[in-house]
Short mmCIF file of C-alpha atoms in Angstrom, two decimals:
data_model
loop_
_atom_site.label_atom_id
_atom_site.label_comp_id
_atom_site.label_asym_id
_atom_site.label_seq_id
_atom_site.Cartn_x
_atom_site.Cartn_y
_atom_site.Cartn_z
CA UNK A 1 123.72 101.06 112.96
CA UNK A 2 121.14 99.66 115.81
CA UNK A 3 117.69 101.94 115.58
CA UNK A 4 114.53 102.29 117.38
CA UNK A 5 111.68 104.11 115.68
CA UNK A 6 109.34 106.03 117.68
CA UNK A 7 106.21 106.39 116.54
CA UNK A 8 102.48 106.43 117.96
CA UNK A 9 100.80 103.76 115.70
CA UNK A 10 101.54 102.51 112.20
CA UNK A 11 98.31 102.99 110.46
CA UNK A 12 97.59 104.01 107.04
CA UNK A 13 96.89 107.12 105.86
CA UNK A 14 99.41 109.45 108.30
CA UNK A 15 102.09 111.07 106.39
CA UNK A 16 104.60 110.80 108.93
CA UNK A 17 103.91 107.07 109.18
CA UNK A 18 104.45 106.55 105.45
CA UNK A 19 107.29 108.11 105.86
CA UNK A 20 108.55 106.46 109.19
CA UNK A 21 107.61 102.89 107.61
CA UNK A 22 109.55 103.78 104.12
CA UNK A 23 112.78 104.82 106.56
CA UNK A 24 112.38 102.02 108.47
CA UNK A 25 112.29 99.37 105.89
CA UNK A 26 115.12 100.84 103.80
CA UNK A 27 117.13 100.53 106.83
CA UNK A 28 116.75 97.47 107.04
CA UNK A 29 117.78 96.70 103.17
CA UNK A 30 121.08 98.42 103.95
CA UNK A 31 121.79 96.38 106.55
CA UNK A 32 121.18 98.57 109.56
CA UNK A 33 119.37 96.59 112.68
CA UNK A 34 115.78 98.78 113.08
CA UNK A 35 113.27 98.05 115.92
CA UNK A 36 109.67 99.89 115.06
CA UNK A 37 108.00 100.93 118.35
CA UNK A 38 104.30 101.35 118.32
CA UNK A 39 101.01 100.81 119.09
CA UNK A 40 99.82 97.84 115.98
CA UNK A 41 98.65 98.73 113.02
CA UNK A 42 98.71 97.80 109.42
CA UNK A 43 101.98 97.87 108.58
CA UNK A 44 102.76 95.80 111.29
CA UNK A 45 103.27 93.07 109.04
CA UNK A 46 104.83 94.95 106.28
CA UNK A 47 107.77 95.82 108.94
CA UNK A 48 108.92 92.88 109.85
CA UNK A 49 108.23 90.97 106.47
CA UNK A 50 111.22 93.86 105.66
CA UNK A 51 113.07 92.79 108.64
CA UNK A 52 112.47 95.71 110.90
CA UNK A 53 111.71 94.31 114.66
CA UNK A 54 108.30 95.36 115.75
CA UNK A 55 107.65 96.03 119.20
CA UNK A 56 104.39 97.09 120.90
CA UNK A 57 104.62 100.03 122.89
CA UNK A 58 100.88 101.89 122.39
CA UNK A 59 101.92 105.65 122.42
CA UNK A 60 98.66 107.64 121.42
CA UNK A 61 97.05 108.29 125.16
CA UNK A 62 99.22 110.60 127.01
CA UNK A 63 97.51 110.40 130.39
CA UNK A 64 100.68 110.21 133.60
CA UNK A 65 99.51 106.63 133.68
CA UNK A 66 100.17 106.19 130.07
CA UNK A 67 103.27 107.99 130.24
CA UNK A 68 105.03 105.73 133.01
CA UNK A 69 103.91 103.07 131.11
CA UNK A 70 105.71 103.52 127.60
CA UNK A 71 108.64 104.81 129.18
CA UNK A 72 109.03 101.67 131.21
CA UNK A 73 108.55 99.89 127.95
CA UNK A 74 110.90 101.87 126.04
CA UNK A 75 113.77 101.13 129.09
CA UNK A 76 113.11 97.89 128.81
CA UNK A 77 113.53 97.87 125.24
CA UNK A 78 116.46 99.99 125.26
CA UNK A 79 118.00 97.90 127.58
CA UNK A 80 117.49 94.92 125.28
CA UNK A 81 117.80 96.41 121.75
CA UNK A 82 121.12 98.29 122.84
CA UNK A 83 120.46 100.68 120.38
CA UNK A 84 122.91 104.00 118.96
CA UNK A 85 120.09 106.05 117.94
CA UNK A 86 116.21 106.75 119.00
CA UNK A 87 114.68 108.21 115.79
CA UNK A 88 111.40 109.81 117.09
CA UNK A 89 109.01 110.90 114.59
CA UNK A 90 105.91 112.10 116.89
CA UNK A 91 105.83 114.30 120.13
CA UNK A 92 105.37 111.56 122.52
CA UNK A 93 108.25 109.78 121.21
CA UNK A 94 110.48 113.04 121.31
CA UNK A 95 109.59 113.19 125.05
CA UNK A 96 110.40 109.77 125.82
CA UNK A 97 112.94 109.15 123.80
CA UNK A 98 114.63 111.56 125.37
CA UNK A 99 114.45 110.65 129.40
CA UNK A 100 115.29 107.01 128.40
CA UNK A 101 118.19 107.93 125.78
CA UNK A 102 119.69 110.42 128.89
CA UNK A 103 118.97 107.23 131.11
CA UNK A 104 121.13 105.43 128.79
CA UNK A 105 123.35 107.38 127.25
CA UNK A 106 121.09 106.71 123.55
CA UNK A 107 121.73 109.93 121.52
CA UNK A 108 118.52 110.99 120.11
CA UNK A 109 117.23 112.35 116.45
CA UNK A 110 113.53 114.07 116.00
CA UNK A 111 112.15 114.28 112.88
CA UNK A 112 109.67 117.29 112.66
CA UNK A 113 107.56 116.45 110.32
CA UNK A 114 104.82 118.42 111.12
CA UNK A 115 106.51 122.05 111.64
CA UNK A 116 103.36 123.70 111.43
CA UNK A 117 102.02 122.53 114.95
CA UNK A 118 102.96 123.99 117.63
CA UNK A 119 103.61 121.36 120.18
CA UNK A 120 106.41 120.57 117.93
CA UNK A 121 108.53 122.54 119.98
CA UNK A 122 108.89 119.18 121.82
CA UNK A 123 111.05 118.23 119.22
CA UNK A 124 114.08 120.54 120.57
CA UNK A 125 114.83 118.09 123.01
CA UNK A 126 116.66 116.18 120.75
CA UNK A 127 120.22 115.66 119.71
CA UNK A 128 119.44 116.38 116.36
CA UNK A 129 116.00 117.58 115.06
CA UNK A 130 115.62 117.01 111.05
CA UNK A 131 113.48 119.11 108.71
CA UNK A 132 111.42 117.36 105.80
CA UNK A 133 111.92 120.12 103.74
CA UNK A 134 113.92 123.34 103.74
CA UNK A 135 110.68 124.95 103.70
CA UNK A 136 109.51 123.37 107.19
CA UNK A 137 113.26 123.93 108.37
CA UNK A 138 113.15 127.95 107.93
CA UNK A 139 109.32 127.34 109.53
CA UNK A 140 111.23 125.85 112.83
CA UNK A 141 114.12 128.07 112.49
CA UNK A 142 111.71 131.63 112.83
CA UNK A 143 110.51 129.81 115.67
CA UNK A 144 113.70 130.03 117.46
CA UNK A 145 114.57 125.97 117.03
CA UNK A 146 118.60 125.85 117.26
CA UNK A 147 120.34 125.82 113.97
CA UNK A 148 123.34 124.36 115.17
CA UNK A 149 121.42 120.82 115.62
CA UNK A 150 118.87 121.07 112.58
CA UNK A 151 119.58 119.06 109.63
CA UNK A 152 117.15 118.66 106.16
CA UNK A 153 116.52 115.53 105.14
CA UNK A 154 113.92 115.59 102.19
CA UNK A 155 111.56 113.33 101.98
CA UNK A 156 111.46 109.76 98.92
CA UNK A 157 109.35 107.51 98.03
CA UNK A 158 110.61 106.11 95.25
CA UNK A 159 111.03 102.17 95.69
CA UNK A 160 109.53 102.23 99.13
CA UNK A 161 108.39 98.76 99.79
CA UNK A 162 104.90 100.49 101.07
CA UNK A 163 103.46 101.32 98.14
CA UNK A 164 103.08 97.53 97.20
CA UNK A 165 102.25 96.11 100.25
CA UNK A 166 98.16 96.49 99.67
CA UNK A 167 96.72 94.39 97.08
CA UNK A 168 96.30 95.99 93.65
CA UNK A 169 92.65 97.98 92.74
CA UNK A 170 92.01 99.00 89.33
CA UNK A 171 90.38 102.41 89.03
CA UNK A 172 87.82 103.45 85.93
CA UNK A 173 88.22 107.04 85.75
CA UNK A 174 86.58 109.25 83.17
CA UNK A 175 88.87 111.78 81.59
CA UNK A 176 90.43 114.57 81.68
CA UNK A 177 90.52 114.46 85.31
CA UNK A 178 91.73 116.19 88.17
CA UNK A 179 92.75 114.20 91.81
CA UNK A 180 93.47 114.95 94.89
CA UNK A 181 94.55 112.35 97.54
CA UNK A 182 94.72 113.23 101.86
CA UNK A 183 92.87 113.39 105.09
CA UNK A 184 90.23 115.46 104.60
CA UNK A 185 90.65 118.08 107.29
CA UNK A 186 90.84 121.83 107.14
CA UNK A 187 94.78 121.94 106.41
CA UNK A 188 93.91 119.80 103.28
CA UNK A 189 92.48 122.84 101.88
CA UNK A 190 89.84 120.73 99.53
CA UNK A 191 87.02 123.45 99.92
CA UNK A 192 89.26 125.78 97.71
CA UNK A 193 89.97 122.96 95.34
CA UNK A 194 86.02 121.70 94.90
CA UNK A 195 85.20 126.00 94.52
CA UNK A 196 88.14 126.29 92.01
CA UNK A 197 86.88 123.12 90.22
CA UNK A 198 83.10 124.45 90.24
CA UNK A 199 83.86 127.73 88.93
CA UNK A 200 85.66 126.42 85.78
CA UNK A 201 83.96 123.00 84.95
CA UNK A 202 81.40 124.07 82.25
CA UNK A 203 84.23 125.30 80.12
CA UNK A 204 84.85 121.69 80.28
CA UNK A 205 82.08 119.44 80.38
CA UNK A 206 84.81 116.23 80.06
CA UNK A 207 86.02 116.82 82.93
CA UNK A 208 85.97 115.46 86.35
CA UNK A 209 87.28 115.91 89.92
CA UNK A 210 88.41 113.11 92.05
CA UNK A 211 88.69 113.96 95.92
CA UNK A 212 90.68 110.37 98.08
CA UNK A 213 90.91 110.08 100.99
CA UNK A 214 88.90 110.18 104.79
CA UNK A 215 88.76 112.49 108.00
CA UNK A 216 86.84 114.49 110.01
CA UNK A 217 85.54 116.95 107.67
CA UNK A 218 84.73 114.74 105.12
CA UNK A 219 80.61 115.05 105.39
CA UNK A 220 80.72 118.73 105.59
CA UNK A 221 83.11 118.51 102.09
CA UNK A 222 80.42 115.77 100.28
CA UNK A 223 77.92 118.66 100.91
CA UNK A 224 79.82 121.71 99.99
CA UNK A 225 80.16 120.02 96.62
CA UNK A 226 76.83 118.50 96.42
CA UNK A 227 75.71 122.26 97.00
CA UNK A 228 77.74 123.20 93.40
CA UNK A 229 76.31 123.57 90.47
CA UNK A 230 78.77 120.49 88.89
CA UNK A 231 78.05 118.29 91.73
CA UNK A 232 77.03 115.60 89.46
CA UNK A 233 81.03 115.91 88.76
CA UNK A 234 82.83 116.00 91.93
CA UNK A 235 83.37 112.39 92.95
CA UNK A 236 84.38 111.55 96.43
CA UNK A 237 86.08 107.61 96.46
CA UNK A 238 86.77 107.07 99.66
CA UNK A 239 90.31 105.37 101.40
CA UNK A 240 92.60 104.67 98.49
CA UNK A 241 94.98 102.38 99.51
CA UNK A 242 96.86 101.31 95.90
CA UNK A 243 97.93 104.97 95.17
CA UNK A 244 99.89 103.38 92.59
CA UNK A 245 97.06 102.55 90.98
CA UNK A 246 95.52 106.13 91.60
CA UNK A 247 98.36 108.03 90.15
CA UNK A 248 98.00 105.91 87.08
CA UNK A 249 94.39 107.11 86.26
CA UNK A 250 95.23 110.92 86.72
CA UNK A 251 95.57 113.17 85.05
CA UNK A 252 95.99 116.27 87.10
CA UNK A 253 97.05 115.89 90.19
CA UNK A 254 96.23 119.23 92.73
CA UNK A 255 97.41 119.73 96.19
CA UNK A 256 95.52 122.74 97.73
CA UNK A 257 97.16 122.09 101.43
CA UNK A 258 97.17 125.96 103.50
CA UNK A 259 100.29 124.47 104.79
CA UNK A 260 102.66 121.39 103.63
CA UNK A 261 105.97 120.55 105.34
CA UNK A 262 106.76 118.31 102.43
CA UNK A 263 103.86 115.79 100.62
CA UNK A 264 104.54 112.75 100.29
CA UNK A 265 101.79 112.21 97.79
CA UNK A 266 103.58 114.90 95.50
CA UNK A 267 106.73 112.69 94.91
CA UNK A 268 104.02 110.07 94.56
CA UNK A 269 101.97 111.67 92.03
CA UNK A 270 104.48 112.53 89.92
CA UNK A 271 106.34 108.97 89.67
CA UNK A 272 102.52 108.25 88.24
CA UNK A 273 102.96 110.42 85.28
CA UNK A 274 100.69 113.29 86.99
CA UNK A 275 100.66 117.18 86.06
CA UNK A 276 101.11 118.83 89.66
CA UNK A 277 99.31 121.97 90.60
CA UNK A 278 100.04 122.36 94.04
CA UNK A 279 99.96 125.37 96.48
CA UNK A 280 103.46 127.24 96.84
CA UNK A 281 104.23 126.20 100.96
CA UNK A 282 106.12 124.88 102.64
CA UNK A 283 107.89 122.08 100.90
CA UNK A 284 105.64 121.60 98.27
CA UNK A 285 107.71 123.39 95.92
CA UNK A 286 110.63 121.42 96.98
CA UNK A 287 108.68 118.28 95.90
CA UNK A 288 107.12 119.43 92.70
CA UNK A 289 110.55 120.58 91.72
CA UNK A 290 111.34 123.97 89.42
CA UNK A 291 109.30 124.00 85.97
CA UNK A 292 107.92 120.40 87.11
CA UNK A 293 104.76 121.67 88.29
CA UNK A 294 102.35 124.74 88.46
CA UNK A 295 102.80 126.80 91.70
CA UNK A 296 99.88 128.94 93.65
CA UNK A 297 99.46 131.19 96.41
CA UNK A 298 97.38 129.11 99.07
CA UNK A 299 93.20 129.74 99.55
CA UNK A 300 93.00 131.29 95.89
CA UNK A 301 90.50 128.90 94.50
CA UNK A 302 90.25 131.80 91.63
CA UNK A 303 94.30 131.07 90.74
CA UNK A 304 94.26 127.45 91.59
CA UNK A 305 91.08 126.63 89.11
CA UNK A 306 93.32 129.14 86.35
CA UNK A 307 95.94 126.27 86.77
CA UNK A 308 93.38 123.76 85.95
CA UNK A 309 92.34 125.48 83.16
CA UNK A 310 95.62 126.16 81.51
CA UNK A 311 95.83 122.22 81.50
CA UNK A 312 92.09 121.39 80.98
CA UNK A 313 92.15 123.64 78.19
CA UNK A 314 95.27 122.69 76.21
CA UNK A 315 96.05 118.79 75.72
CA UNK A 316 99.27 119.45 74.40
CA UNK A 317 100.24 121.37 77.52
CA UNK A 318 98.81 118.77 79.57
CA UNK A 319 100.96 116.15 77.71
CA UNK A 320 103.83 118.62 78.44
CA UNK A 321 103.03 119.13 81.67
CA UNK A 322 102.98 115.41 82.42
CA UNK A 323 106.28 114.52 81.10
CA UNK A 324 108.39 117.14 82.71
CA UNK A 325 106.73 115.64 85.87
CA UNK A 326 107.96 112.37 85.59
CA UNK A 327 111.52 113.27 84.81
CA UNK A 328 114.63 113.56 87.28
CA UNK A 329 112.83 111.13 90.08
CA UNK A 330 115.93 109.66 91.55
CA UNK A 331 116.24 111.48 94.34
CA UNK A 332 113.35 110.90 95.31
CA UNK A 333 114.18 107.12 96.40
CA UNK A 334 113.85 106.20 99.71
CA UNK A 335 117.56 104.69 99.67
CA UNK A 336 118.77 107.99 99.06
CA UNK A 337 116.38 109.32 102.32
CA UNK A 338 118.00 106.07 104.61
CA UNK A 339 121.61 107.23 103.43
CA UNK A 340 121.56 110.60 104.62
CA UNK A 341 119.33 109.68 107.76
CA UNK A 342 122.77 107.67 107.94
CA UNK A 343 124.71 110.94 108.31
CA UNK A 344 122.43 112.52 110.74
CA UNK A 345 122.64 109.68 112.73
CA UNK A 346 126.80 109.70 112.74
CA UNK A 347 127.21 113.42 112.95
CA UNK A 348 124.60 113.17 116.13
CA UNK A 349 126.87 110.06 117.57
CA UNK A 350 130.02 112.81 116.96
#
């Protein structure tokens, strides 16, 4: 099979990247010929040390000008590449990818991987439009996306080349701990974590919480917990790029996200040997996986920091806890993700 990926940029820290990147690079492992398409970025590098072709088409201004411009690149591309899919993974790419793959005859597949937005009905254009989770495929379905052309294809990142491209760190956390890893923007939900964390933490003086990660509401986050009475105990570390390395020195990991189409860093997490408390959205439940993990309704810091505290308080649980969360990861392997990304891909060609 002869892909183009479309994507805006290939930066760390996006989701969707990751997960565009991991696809990618599998692809090319099975023997599939993949072209990357994007504005540079870090894993630049990483792509076509995995044999993916890179090629530079900036997508992230959207002015007319801009527009013209990376359409013309993708036709040129097209025309060069011959490719039998266009695998977008952003809006930009869905629109596009799809006036160039009508141009040429290039059947096109949209992966939504942020349902939750709403300029993601741009992603109906295509051919087939693919769901990270069944959670974030009833999301598009309620808003009226065609079921006859979506397809689920959950999320891996088991053995994704990724997660050893950045040099190793090593990580000297005090314990028991609780981590959380994302941007740090209001979706994130980390105000509810910090509160749940605050309310609970003298029962456990141990303790600690580690909050990863940048974005744009990271000041206003460093002050809501530096306004808490354990603020001496809410640690903020920054851009963690060896979350190998991170999931090794938690203990707890907690997702708090208001809404999740699938999280990445959940499959993640759990490969490190991490007890998962996680909201119950979207696909998070999907990732933490039945009995694998402790569930929540979303903003109830009061519920969320009782899930702390039933694993904070009892070691043994804890331990428990932690080994049901590392069984039963195979699926989660990214060859497993490029193999039925293989089927969308032929049933879309049908």
């Amino acid at each position: 099979m002869r892909i183009i990926h479309l994507m805006n940029h290939c930066r760390f820290g996006h989701g969707n990247v990751h997960a565009g990147v991991d696809l990618a690079c599998a692809q090319a492992a099975r023997g599939d010929t993949v072209c990357f398409a994007s504005a540079d970025g870090e894993f630049s590098p990483l792509l076509e040390s995995s044999g993916v072709r890179f090629a530079l088409i900036d997508q992230e201004n959207r002015r007319p000008s801009d527009i013209l411009r990376m359409t013309g690149q993708l036709q040129r591309l097209v025309r060069d590449f011959k490719p039998d899919i266009l695998h977008a993974h952003m809006m930009t790419g869905a629109a596009i990818g799809w006036l160039v793959g009508r141009l040429n005859n290039v059947k096109l597949v949209a992966t939504a991987h942020n349902a939750f937005e709403g300029h993601a009905v741009i992603m109906r254009l295509a051919d087939r439009i693919v769901a990270v989770s069944q959670g974030s495929a009833d999301e598009l379905l309620r808003r009226g996306f065609p079921r006859q052309r979506m397809r689920v294809v959950l999320n891996g990142t088991r053995g994704a080349v990724r997660r050893d491209f950045f040099p190793r760190q090593t990580y000297s956390l005090e314990h028991p701990n609780v981590g959380s890893i994302g941007g740090l923007h209001e979706r994130k939900g980390i105000p509810d974590l910090i509160n749940a964390f605050a309310a609970i933490a003298s029962q456990y003086p141990a303790a600690t919480l580690y909050i990863a990660g940048d974005g744009p509401s990271r000041l206003d986050y460093e002050a809501l917990a530096a306004a808490s009475t354990e603020a001496g105990r809410i640690k903020f570390l920054g851009e963690v790029r060896d979350t190998k390395a991170f999931f090794k020195s938690i203990d707890i990991f907690a997702l708090p996200s208001h809404s999740e189409p699938f999280g990445l860093v959940v499959t993640e997490a759990r490969e490190g040997g991490c007890a998962v408390v996680a909201t119950n959205v979207g696909g998070a439940p999907e990732a933490v996986g039945e009995g694998r993990g402790i569930l929540v309704p979303p903003r109830r810091p009061d519920m969320l920091g009782r899930a702390l505290s039933t694993l904070l308080g009892d070691p043994d649980e804890l331990r428990r806890m932690r080994a049901l969360a590392s069984e039963n990861l195979d699926q989660w392997n990214v060859e497993r993700v490029a193999a039925d990304y293989n089927s969308v891909y032929v049933d879309a060609l049908k």
